[in-house]
PDB file of C-alpha atoms in Angstrom:
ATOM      1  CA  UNK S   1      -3.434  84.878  59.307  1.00 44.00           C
ATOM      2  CA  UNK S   2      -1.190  88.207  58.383  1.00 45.00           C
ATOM      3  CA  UNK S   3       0.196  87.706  62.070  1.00 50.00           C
ATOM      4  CA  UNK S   4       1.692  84.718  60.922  1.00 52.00           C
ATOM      5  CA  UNK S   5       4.312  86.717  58.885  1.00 50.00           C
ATOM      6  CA  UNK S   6       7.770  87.523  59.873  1.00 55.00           C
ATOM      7  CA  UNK S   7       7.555  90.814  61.114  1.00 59.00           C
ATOM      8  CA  UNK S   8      11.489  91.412  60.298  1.00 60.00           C
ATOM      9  CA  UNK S   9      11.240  90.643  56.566  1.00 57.00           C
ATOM     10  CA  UNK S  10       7.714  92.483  56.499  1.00 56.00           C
ATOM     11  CA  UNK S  11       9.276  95.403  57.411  1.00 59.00           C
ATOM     12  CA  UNK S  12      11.875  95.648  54.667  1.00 58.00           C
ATOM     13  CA  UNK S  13       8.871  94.806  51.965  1.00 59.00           C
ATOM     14  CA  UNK S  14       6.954  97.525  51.032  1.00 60.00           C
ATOM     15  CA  UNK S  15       3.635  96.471  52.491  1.00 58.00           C
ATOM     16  CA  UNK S  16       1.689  99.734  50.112  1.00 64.00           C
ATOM     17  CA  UNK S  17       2.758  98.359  46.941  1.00 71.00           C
ATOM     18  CA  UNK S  18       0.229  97.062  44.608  1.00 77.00           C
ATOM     19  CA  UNK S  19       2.483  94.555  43.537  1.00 80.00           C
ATOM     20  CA  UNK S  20       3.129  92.984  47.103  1.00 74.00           C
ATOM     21  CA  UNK S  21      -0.355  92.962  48.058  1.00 78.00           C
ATOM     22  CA  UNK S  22      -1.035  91.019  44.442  1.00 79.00           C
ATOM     23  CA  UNK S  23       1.651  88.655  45.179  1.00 78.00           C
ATOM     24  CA  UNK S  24       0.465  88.349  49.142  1.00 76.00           C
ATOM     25  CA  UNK S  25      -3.330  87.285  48.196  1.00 78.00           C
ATOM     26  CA  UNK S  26      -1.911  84.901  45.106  1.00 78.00           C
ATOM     27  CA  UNK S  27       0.038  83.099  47.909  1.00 77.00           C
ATOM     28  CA  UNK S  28      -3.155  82.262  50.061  1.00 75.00           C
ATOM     29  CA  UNK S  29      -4.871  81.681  47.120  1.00 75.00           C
ATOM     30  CA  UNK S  30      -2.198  79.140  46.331  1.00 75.00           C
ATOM     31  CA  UNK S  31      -1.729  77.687  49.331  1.00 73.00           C
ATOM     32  CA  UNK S  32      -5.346  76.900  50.240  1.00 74.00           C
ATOM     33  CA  UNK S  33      -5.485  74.928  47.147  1.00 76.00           C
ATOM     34  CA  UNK S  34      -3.028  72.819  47.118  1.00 75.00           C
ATOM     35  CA  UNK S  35      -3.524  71.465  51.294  1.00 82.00           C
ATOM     36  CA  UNK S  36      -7.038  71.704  50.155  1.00 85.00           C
ATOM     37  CA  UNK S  37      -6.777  69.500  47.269  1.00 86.00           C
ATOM     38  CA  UNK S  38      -4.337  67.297  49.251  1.00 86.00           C
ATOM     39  CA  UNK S  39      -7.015  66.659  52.206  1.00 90.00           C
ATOM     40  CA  UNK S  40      -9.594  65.881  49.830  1.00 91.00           C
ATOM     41  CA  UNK S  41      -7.587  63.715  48.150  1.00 92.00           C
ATOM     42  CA  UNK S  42      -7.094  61.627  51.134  1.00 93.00           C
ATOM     43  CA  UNK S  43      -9.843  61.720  52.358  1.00 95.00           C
ATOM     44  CA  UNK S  44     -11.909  59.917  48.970  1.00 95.00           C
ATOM     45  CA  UNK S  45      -8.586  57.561  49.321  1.00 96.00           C
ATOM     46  CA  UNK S  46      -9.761  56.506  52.535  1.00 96.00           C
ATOM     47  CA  UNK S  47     -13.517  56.194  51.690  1.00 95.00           C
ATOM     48  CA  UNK S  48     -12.637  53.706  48.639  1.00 96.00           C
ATOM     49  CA  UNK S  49     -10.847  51.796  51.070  1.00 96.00           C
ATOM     50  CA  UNK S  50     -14.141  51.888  53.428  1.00 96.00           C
ATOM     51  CA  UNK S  51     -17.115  50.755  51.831  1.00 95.00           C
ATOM     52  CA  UNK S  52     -18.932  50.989  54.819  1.00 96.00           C
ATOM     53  CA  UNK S  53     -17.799  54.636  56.293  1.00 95.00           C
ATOM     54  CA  UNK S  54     -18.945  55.909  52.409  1.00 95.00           C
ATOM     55  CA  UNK S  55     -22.078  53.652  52.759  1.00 95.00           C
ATOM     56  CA  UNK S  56     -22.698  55.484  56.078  1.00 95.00           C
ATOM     57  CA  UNK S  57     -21.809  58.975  55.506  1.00 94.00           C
ATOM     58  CA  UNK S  58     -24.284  58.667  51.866  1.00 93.00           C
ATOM     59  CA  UNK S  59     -27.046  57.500  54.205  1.00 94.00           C
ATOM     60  CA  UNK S  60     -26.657  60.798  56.388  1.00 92.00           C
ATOM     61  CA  UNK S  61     -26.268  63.062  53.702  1.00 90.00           C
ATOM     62  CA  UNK S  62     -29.787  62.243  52.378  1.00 90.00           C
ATOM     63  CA  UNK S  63     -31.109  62.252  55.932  1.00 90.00           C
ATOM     64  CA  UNK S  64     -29.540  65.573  57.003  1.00 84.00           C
ATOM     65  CA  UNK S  65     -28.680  67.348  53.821  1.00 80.00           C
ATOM     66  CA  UNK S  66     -30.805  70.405  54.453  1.00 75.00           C
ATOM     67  CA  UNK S  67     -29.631  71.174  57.833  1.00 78.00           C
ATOM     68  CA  UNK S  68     -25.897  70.278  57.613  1.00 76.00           C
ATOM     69  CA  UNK S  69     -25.741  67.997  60.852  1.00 83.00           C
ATOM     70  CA  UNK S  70     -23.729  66.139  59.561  1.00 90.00           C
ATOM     71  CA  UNK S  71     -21.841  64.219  62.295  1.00 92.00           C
ATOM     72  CA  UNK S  72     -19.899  61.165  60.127  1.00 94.00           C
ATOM     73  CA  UNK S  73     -18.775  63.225  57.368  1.00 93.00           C
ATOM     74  CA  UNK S  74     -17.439  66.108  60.171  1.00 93.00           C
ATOM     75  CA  UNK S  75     -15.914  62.822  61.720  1.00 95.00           C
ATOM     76  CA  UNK S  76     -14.412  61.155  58.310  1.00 95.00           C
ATOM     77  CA  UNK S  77     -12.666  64.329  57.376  1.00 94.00           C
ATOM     78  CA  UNK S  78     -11.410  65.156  60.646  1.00 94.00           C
ATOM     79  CA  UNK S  79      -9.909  62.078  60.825  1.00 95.00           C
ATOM     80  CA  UNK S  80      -8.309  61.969  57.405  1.00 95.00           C
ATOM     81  CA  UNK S  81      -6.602  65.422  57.987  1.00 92.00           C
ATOM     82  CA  UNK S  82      -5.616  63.705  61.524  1.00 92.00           C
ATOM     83  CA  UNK S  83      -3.768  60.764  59.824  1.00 93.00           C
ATOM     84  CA  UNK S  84      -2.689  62.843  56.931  1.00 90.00           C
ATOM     85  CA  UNK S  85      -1.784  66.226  57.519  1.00 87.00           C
ATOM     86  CA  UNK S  86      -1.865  68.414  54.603  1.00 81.00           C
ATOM     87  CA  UNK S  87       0.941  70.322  56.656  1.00 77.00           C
ATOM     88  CA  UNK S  88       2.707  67.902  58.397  1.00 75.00           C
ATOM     89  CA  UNK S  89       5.981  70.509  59.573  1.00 77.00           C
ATOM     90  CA  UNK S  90       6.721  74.589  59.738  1.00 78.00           C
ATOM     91  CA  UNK S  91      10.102  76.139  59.511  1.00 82.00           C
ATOM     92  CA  UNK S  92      11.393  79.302  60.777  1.00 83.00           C
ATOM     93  CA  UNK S  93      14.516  81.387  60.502  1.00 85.00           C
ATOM     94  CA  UNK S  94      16.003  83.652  63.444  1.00 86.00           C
ATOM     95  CA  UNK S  95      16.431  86.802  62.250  1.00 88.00           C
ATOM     96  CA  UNK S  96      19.923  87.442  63.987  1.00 91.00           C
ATOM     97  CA  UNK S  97      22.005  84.374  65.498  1.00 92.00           C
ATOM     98  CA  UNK S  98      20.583  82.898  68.622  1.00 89.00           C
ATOM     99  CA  UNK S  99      20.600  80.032  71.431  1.00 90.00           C
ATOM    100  CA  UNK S 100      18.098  77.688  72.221  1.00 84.00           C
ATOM    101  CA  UNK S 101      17.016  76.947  75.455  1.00 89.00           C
ATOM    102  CA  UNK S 102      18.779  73.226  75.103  1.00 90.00           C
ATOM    103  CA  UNK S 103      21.936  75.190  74.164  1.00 91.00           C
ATOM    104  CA  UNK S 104      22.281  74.166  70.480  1.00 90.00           C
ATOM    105  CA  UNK S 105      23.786  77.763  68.214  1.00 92.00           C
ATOM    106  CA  UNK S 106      21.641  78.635  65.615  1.00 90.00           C
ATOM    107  CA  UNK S 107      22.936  80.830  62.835  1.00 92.00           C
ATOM    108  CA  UNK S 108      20.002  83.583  60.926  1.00 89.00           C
ATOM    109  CA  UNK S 109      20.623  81.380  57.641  1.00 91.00           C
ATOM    110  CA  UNK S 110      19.653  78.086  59.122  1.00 90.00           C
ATOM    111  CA  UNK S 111      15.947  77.033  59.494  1.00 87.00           C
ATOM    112  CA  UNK S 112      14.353  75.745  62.192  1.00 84.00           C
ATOM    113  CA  UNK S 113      11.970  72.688  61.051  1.00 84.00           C
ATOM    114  CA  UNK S 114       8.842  72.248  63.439  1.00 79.00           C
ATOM    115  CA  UNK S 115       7.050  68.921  63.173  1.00 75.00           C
ATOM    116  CA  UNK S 116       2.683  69.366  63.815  1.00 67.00           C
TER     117      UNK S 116
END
């Protein structure tokens, strides 16, 4: 995931400081949570609005339980983070001015907004 970063700002951090690498993990730690508790909050939206998908994936969870085959509830969440993204766009900066391959100027202040 440390890939991810922006290798230009990186390098202007100071990457050996106990303070950045504090702040770093208290980002992830931040970040899972909140898509995480976004997903799952979807997701028991969508089973109170299907009686019969919760009915289902109860019935396999006390067949399967011990050996975590469990093929409807892989399905139900997969599909609730399909129709509701927990990250639903990225952005990125250039780190100097630049030109897109359509032709379009992009200044280093402006951000780039990706849709997933």
């Amino acid at each position: 995931m440390l890939h991810a970063v922006d290798t230009t700002k990186y390098k202007h951090l100071k990457p050996n400081n106990d303070k950045f690498i504090r702040n770093a993990v208290l980002s992830f730690l931040i970040a899972g949570r909140a898509t995480i508790s976004s997903a799952l909050t979807w997701f028991f939206r969508l089973l109170s609005k299907h009686s019969e998908a919760t009915t289902k994936i109860r019935q396999e969870i006390n067949k399967k339980m011990p050996k975590f085959d469990l093929v409807d509830l892989d399905g139900a969440v997969c599909e609730t983070i399909r129709l509701y993204p927990s990250v639903s766009f990225n952005h990125k900066s250039p780190a100097k001015p630049d030109v897109l391959p359509s032709g379009h100027k992009v200044d280093e202040s402006w951000k780039i907004v990706i849709s997933i």
